[in-house]
Amino acid sequence: GMPAIKECVSLHIGQAGCQVGYRSWELFTQEHGIRNDGTRAEDLVDYDPDDDAYVGFFHETGTGQHVPRCVMVDTEPTVLNDIKVSSMRNLFHPDNMIAFKRDCRANFFEGKTMADAWKVADVVMDRMRHAIDLCDNPQGFFVFHAFGGGTGSGTGVKLLEEMRDCFGFKKCIFQPVIYPSKHYSSSIVEPYNCLLATHHCQDKDLVDMSIMMDNEAVYKMCNKQLQLQSPHFHHVNCLIAQCISGLTGPLRYETELNATLNEIQNNLVPTPTFKHPLLSISPVRHEERRDHEKFRTADIIGELFDSRNFLCDISALNSNRYLAAVVMMRGDRSGEDGDDATATSASMSSPPGKDGFRPICANQVISALNALRKPPDRGYTSRKIRFLPWMEGSGMKIGIVKARPAVTHGFCMTTPKRQGVLLANTTAVRQLFNRQYCRFLKLWVHNAYLWQFISAGGEAGEIDEAREGVRKLIDDYEELIRQSADQEADSGMRIKCSLDNPPAWKQ
């Protein structure tokens, strides 16, 4: 039978956290045949009725209603009021929708102070404890928030501190975080909030893994891959939800190869410093292009490692190094080229399920990954994924989910037969920290907007400490690249390494 179900509780903080959360739960309910009022529509479900892994994310009440295991909190009521009049208003537990009366003015310290003064932390922790009490075997938390605003950064950090106090380090905390973007920002003081939040999470070890995303990269994907002329936040949030669905697939469905939160963390995070994996997804295409491509497993894996498919604005992946990667595949393997050859060896392990569904073959995934790591020598350099030299042959984990992909109703993305999501721990993530660090310095040098943070109860010393902390984080990543370059040079494989051109603030 299946292993015992381990539940996950989600916490959605601030505008971004709650909006991404709403879209994620919208998709989860659709995937598991749960109607807007929480009842389950058996006829909507296209997989095994005995597969009840989804209760790791939904609590079933005595009356057969499925309630999301989540708490949503915002210091101002607009977003939660929107959810309370939406089509899913009857899905969420009303006591788990916590709104206060005034926003944090995009100020980290304001958000942190309000968490105490308005008893935000007390109310939220009360509901989080209640959610944990409803679990038989809780494995951990997902905490969704953005680092640019006041609620996400300040209140978010305060709530994470409380969670560590209350639940200790035994339970994983995964943090899907919306990082500020390169070009368009919601407020001029984003770099302050972002640096403070990044430093606190890192310094106090508040989370086990920060899954990095930024709106601009997702916006670009909507624009380029979904061909939307002017994407709306609705599209951005739907695409992020698509990734969250892929990421949590192994926790909500029966799997061929399992990936619990602990397993994902153990595979991705070599030391507590380097815990900022990037997220990518493939295929992302507009509905109208469904029939033009086949999306073989090997194509999907190739796309996952292409910088255009990351939900993060990064470049020069080739001159960076991977520390580790977890690939999660879901879908049906029928119609793959060479299907029959691999099918005979695989069919022994998994006979076709209901309506002929056969999960993706693990061997195909492994050989596609190996082909990317050691591409055939064709006389030109094909795209190659490079791991740290001391990770040769290891650093990969695969999860295979026995379910078809699903796409939110009304979202213009095509529902592919097969879909992949990648969590990649790569040194390229430092570009995000670097970018915000440089934006911060420009303001900090002139004490620009500093008074807003001082008047909200912050201290210049605390901000400077955060600056040093983030600077050290960037240095740690660069040291990793340096060690990698040295070792590669010693072994005679001198490859262009991204330290050849130092960042602006070092020149």
XYZ file of C-alpha atoms in Angstrom:
507
model
C 0.000 0.000 0.000
C 0.890 3.648 0.075
C 3.125 5.097 2.773
C 1.340 6.943 5.566
C 0.171 10.359 4.434
C 2.190 13.262 5.753
C 0.345 16.550 5.851
C 1.572 20.013 4.827
C 0.187 23.279 6.175
C 0.471 26.444 4.084
C 0.726 30.004 5.359
C 0.024 32.856 2.919
C 1.261 36.287 4.020
C 0.498 39.683 2.471
C -0.916 40.559 -0.910
C 1.434 38.418 -3.007
C 1.264 35.427 -0.664
C -2.530 35.429 -0.575
C -3.011 35.980 -4.309
C -0.552 33.253 -5.317
C -2.139 31.088 -2.625
C -5.627 31.614 -4.009
C -4.540 30.566 -7.509
C -2.682 27.530 -6.129
C -5.697 26.276 -4.163
C -7.911 26.934 -7.174
C -5.728 24.542 -9.162
C -5.396 21.958 -6.344
C -9.186 21.742 -5.976
C -9.575 21.291 -9.713
C -6.897 18.562 -9.754
C -8.494 16.604 -6.931
C -12.111 17.003 -8.010
C -13.057 19.227 -5.086
C -15.919 21.619 -5.785
C -15.966 25.252 -4.675
C -17.997 24.344 -1.590
C -15.437 21.726 -0.546
C -17.443 18.626 -1.493
C -15.714 16.084 -3.680
C -17.046 15.318 -7.143
C -16.076 11.704 -7.737
C -16.980 11.962 -11.420
C -14.506 14.798 -12.032
C -11.517 12.795 -10.928
C -9.558 11.045 -13.659
C -7.381 8.891 -11.436
C -7.529 6.121 -8.897
C -10.305 6.710 -6.315
C -8.188 4.862 -3.733
C -5.434 7.453 -4.039
C -6.132 9.702 -1.065
C -2.727 11.352 -0.799
C -4.446 14.689 -1.424
C -5.657 14.763 2.203
C -2.107 15.867 3.003
C -3.324 19.256 1.735
C -7.054 19.088 2.549
C -8.696 18.285 5.876
C -11.912 16.335 5.487
C -14.623 17.331 7.969
C -17.317 15.041 9.358
C -19.761 16.349 6.766
C -17.475 15.461 3.852
C -16.241 18.973 3.206
C -12.571 19.324 2.188
C -10.954 22.362 3.767
C -7.532 23.571 2.597
C -4.866 23.190 5.281
C -3.900 26.824 5.030
C -3.986 30.159 6.833
C -4.112 33.465 4.953
C -3.100 36.715 6.621
C -2.805 40.299 5.424
C -2.473 43.504 7.409
C -5.015 45.182 5.146
C -8.307 43.645 4.061
C -8.589 44.227 0.298
C -7.200 40.935 -1.027
C -8.935 38.735 1.538
C -12.206 40.599 0.945
C -11.844 39.762 -2.753
C -11.403 36.092 -1.848
C -14.425 36.248 0.471
C -16.673 37.228 -2.442
C -14.965 34.965 -5.017
C -16.336 31.675 -6.337
C -14.204 29.833 -3.752
C -15.506 31.815 -0.766
C -17.011 28.693 0.822
C -13.875 26.593 0.473
C -11.601 28.220 3.059
C -12.196 28.132 6.798
C -13.414 31.646 7.708
C -11.266 31.724 10.886
C -8.187 31.088 8.729
C -8.712 34.257 6.679
C -7.131 36.866 8.909
C -7.202 40.518 7.827
C -6.332 43.652 9.753
C -7.280 47.246 9.143
C -4.230 49.010 7.844
C -1.294 48.210 5.616
C 2.396 48.319 6.517
C 3.278 51.156 4.139
C 5.823 48.936 2.396
C 8.003 49.089 5.487
C 9.756 46.066 7.019
C 9.831 47.498 10.555
C 6.216 48.602 10.364
C 5.289 45.040 9.415
C 7.348 43.610 12.249
C 5.947 46.077 14.805
C 2.361 45.469 13.723
C 2.832 41.724 14.145
C 3.311 42.457 17.851
C 1.219 45.560 18.462
C -1.881 44.308 16.659
C -1.376 40.750 17.955
C -1.112 39.521 14.354
C 1.432 36.893 15.386
C -0.756 35.630 18.255
C -3.866 35.230 16.117
C -1.996 33.570 13.234
C -0.033 31.191 15.455
C -3.251 30.186 17.166
C -4.695 29.151 13.792
C -1.433 27.465 12.726
C -1.437 25.360 15.896
C -5.041 24.478 15.215
C -4.137 23.413 11.652
C -1.311 21.239 12.991
C -3.659 19.657 15.539
C -5.820 18.489 12.633
C -2.843 16.587 11.175
C -1.932 13.009 12.075
C 1.578 13.158 10.736
C 2.601 16.708 9.752
C 5.782 16.924 7.673
C 6.128 20.670 7.319
C 5.034 24.029 6.040
C 4.895 26.118 2.913
C 5.152 29.842 3.679
C 4.284 32.081 0.713
C 5.255 35.749 0.755
C 7.058 38.501 -1.122
C 10.148 40.322 0.124
C 9.433 43.726 -1.433
C 6.488 44.901 0.654
C 6.063 45.516 4.371
C 3.679 42.717 5.325
C 5.464 39.994 3.374
C 8.896 41.002 4.641
C 8.318 42.320 8.189
C 5.237 40.423 9.350
C 6.537 37.409 7.419
C 9.851 37.328 9.301
C 8.065 37.756 12.629
C 5.714 34.846 11.868
C 8.611 32.628 10.774
C 10.396 33.385 14.073
C 7.244 32.372 15.956
C 6.936 29.185 13.899
C 10.507 28.150 14.667
C 9.857 28.824 18.367
C 6.663 26.826 18.318
C 7.456 23.887 16.009
C 11.251 23.760 16.255
C 13.514 22.455 13.499
C 11.856 19.048 13.253
C 9.344 20.284 10.691
C 10.566 21.530 7.306
C 9.687 25.084 6.372
C 9.702 25.689 2.612
C 9.416 29.303 1.574
C 8.248 30.104 -1.961
C 9.348 33.735 -2.075
C 8.587 36.459 -4.618
C 11.808 38.443 -4.869
C 11.846 42.033 -6.189
C 12.299 42.322 -9.947
C 14.992 43.872 -12.075
C 13.033 46.571 -13.847
C 9.640 47.201 -12.432
C 9.134 47.547 -8.717
C 6.095 48.262 -6.610
C 7.888 50.666 -4.283
C 11.147 52.581 -4.209
C 12.159 51.099 -0.848
C 11.936 47.456 -1.950
C 15.711 46.931 -1.641
C 15.599 47.825 2.080
C 12.741 45.400 2.813
C 14.294 42.713 0.678
C 17.756 42.928 2.280
C 16.309 42.916 5.797
C 14.064 39.915 5.120
C 16.807 37.974 3.314
C 19.244 38.582 6.156
C 16.803 37.613 8.922
C 15.778 34.381 7.209
C 19.421 33.484 6.580
C 20.903 34.632 9.878
C 18.355 32.997 12.182
C 17.906 29.949 9.930
C 14.167 30.635 9.828
C 13.478 28.436 6.802
C 14.879 25.187 5.431
C 14.560 26.227 1.819
C 13.751 29.474 -0.002
C 12.298 28.808 -3.440
C 13.192 31.897 -5.454
C 10.846 33.544 -7.958
C 10.379 36.998 -9.366
C 7.394 38.581 -11.087
C 9.348 39.964 -13.992
C 10.655 36.580 -15.116
C 7.151 35.099 -14.915
C 5.778 38.122 -16.764
C 8.342 37.501 -19.530
C 7.299 33.854 -19.776
C 3.651 34.874 -20.155
C 4.703 37.327 -22.824
C 7.146 35.162 -24.797
C 5.888 31.626 -24.285
C 2.169 32.165 -23.822
C 2.265 35.018 -26.377
C 0.176 37.339 -24.216
C 0.670 40.892 -25.451
C 0.164 42.478 -22.047
C 0.018 39.844 -19.319
C -2.026 40.601 -16.238
C -1.225 39.624 -12.630
C -3.893 36.980 -13.039
C -1.712 35.247 -15.648
C 1.448 35.667 -13.594
C -0.195 34.107 -10.526
C -1.709 31.261 -12.563
C 1.714 30.386 -13.963
C 3.283 30.466 -10.487
C 0.428 28.247 -9.251
C 1.232 25.862 -12.112
C 4.765 25.501 -10.695
C 3.548 25.125 -7.118
C 1.271 22.348 -8.367
C 4.192 20.573 -10.046
C 6.367 21.075 -7.002
C 3.777 19.647 -4.596
C 2.652 16.886 -6.968
C 4.665 14.162 -5.200
C 3.076 15.227 -1.892
C -0.505 15.077 -3.225
C -0.532 12.056 -5.547
C 0.654 8.517 -5.659
C 4.221 8.462 -6.957
C 6.547 6.076 -8.758
C 9.565 7.768 -7.226
C 8.807 9.641 -4.064
C 9.846 13.110 -2.970
C 8.799 14.161 0.528
C 9.771 17.586 1.880
C 12.610 15.979 3.829
C 13.899 14.126 0.797
C 13.756 17.248 -1.349
C 15.607 19.250 1.284
C 18.210 16.543 1.905
C 18.930 16.374 -1.808
C 18.947 20.084 -2.550
C 20.605 21.758 0.417
C 24.255 20.746 0.967
C 24.823 23.328 3.741
C 22.368 25.751 5.387
C 23.984 28.679 3.543
C 23.071 27.417 0.093
C 19.346 26.885 0.369
C 17.947 29.092 -2.394
C 16.907 26.861 -5.282
C 15.377 28.305 -8.438
C 12.195 26.954 -9.979
C 11.551 26.159 -13.641
C 8.682 24.598 -15.548
C 8.144 23.057 -18.983
C 6.342 23.000 -21.347
C 4.705 26.436 -21.257
C 2.764 27.035 -24.485
C -0.413 28.798 -25.554
C -3.421 26.542 -26.180
C -3.287 27.235 -29.901
C 0.153 25.660 -30.186
C -0.776 22.381 -28.582
C -0.592 20.214 -31.677
C 2.636 21.618 -33.112
C 5.018 19.930 -30.695
C 5.310 16.550 -29.087
C 6.893 17.376 -25.696
C 8.933 14.223 -25.329
C 10.409 13.647 -21.876
C 13.893 14.498 -23.178
C 12.656 17.805 -24.662
C 10.961 18.777 -21.433
C 14.100 18.069 -19.395
C 16.197 20.079 -21.836
C 13.816 23.023 -21.493
C 13.794 22.825 -17.693
C 17.511 23.680 -17.642
C 17.098 26.583 -20.074
C 17.232 30.003 -18.378
C 14.091 31.112 -20.266
C 12.030 28.618 -18.290
C 13.169 29.720 -14.839
C 10.762 31.834 -12.806
C 13.743 33.967 -11.913
C 15.582 36.579 -13.865
C 19.011 34.966 -14.208
C 21.534 34.639 -17.007
C 24.851 32.942 -17.817
C 23.795 29.570 -16.425
C 26.710 27.967 -18.264
C 29.306 29.932 -16.357
C 27.627 29.023 -13.084
C 27.505 25.606 -11.438
C 24.699 23.465 -10.111
C 24.979 22.199 -6.549
C 21.988 19.895 -6.883
C 18.748 19.461 -8.788
C 15.397 17.801 -8.187
C 13.257 17.045 -11.242
C 9.575 16.230 -10.819
C 7.759 14.760 -13.784
C 4.107 13.962 -14.167
C 1.959 12.758 -17.010
C 1.384 9.823 -19.331
C 4.228 8.254 -21.244
C 2.078 6.921 -24.124
C 3.026 8.371 -27.477
C 6.697 8.891 -26.596
C 9.198 7.935 -29.315
C 10.863 4.655 -28.475
C 8.047 4.075 -26.043
C 7.731 0.378 -26.781
C 11.389 -0.395 -26.209
C 11.421 1.131 -22.756
C 7.859 0.103 -22.053
C 8.638 -3.603 -21.960
C 11.256 -3.140 -19.256
C 9.077 -0.674 -17.369
C 5.729 -2.394 -17.621
C 6.861 -4.988 -15.134
C 7.065 -2.281 -12.507
C 3.845 -0.463 -13.409
C 0.940 -1.967 -15.321
C -1.293 0.605 -17.042
C -3.768 2.193 -14.659
C -7.338 3.333 -15.226
C -8.065 4.228 -18.890
C -4.608 3.044 -19.917
C -2.634 5.672 -17.981
C 1.063 4.785 -17.741
C 3.386 7.039 -15.750
C 6.540 8.485 -17.285
C 9.403 6.014 -17.315
C 12.140 6.845 -14.814
C 14.848 5.485 -17.102
C 13.940 7.998 -19.793
C 14.271 10.827 -17.283
C 17.619 9.541 -16.050
C 19.051 9.098 -19.530
C 17.839 12.568 -20.561
C 19.571 14.062 -17.513
C 22.763 12.116 -18.191
C 22.748 13.293 -21.806
C 22.645 16.887 -20.558
C 25.469 16.317 -18.100
C 27.663 14.473 -20.591
C 26.444 15.532 -24.020
C 27.711 13.509 -27.003
C 30.750 15.170 -28.567
C 29.546 16.654 -31.833
C 32.515 18.934 -32.343
C 30.537 21.940 -31.111
C 29.552 22.693 -27.554
C 25.993 21.625 -27.040
C 24.125 22.916 -24.026
C 25.606 21.216 -21.042
C 24.600 21.419 -17.422
C 27.627 21.749 -15.204
C 27.689 20.646 -11.599
C 30.341 21.506 -9.046
C 33.303 19.259 -9.936
C 33.105 17.367 -6.626
C 29.456 16.493 -7.384
C 30.327 14.347 -10.419
C 27.642 11.762 -11.018
C 25.539 12.777 -8.023
C 23.352 15.713 -7.093
C 20.219 14.594 -8.940
C 16.906 13.456 -7.498
C 13.838 12.471 -9.491
C 10.190 12.382 -8.484
C 7.615 10.766 -10.771
C 3.958 11.465 -10.184
C 1.228 9.119 -11.354
C -1.150 11.820 -12.561
C -1.828 13.879 -15.639
C -0.912 17.557 -15.577
C -3.785 20.010 -15.121
C -4.123 23.678 -15.992
C -6.446 26.139 -14.252
C -9.760 26.459 -16.131
C -9.778 29.651 -18.140
C -5.980 30.042 -18.161
C -4.715 30.179 -21.770
C -1.887 27.690 -21.263
C -2.233 24.340 -23.033
C -2.561 21.219 -20.855
C 0.333 19.028 -21.981
C 0.444 15.239 -21.803
C 3.639 15.494 -19.777
C 4.972 18.247 -17.574
C 8.150 18.780 -15.611
C 9.163 21.059 -12.762
C 12.764 21.591 -11.701
C 14.149 22.822 -8.404
C 17.735 23.791 -9.151
C 20.278 24.847 -6.583
C 22.724 26.902 -8.634
C 25.309 29.600 -7.943
C 23.413 31.772 -10.465
C 20.952 32.681 -7.702
C 23.474 35.166 -6.360
C 22.553 37.414 -9.294
C 19.259 38.094 -7.510
C 20.967 38.990 -4.239
C 23.565 41.015 -6.098
C 20.955 43.025 -7.973
C 19.066 44.013 -4.817
C 22.328 44.648 -2.962
C 23.398 47.137 -5.661
C 19.970 48.798 -5.677
C 20.169 49.042 -1.905
C 23.646 50.618 -1.932
C 22.499 53.390 -4.263
C 19.891 54.441 -1.706
C 21.944 53.676 1.412
C 24.932 55.785 0.352
C 22.648 58.838 0.358
C 20.589 57.774 3.371
C 17.648 57.915 0.981
C 14.318 57.003 2.623
C 16.192 55.894 5.710
C 14.018 58.129 7.889
C 10.947 56.028 7.005
C 12.570 52.966 8.551
C 13.922 54.821 11.579
C 10.522 56.372 12.305
C 8.952 52.903 12.112
C 11.210 51.692 14.928
C 14.186 50.430 12.947
C 17.824 51.274 13.584
C 20.505 52.178 11.079
C 22.757 49.592 12.745
C 20.267 46.824 12.056
C 20.062 47.801 8.387
C 23.845 47.879 8.117
C 24.010 44.428 9.695
C 21.569 43.161 7.046
C 23.772 44.733 4.355
C 26.810 42.862 5.702
C 24.813 39.628 5.956
C 23.653 39.739 2.349
C 27.117 40.770 1.187
C 28.505 37.700 2.960
C 25.885 35.497 1.282
C 26.965 36.796 -2.146
C 30.623 36.232 -1.209
C 29.874 32.661 -0.095
C 28.368 31.857 -3.497
C 31.330 33.464 -5.274
C 33.760 31.492 -3.122
C 31.977 28.333 -4.262
C 32.516 29.305 -7.910
C 36.141 30.094 -7.188
C 36.761 26.694 -5.585
C 35.004 25.077 -8.518
C 37.147 26.969 -11.031
C 40.356 26.009 -9.196
C 39.448 22.349 -9.114
C 38.409 22.351 -12.768
C 41.653 24.080 -13.709
C 43.627 21.438 -11.797
C 41.810 18.670 -13.621
C 42.557 20.377 -16.946
C 39.003 21.335 -17.810
C 39.398 25.099 -17.839
C 35.915 26.403 -18.467
C 34.849 30.003 -18.596
C 33.809 30.762 -15.076
C 31.609 33.661 -14.170
C 34.213 35.340 -11.969
C 36.157 36.351 -15.083
C 34.247 39.612 -15.058
C 33.777 40.908 -11.507
C 30.492 42.597 -10.572
C 30.276 46.378 -10.753
C 30.705 46.977 -7.045
C 34.042 45.160 -6.981
C 35.673 47.148 -9.744
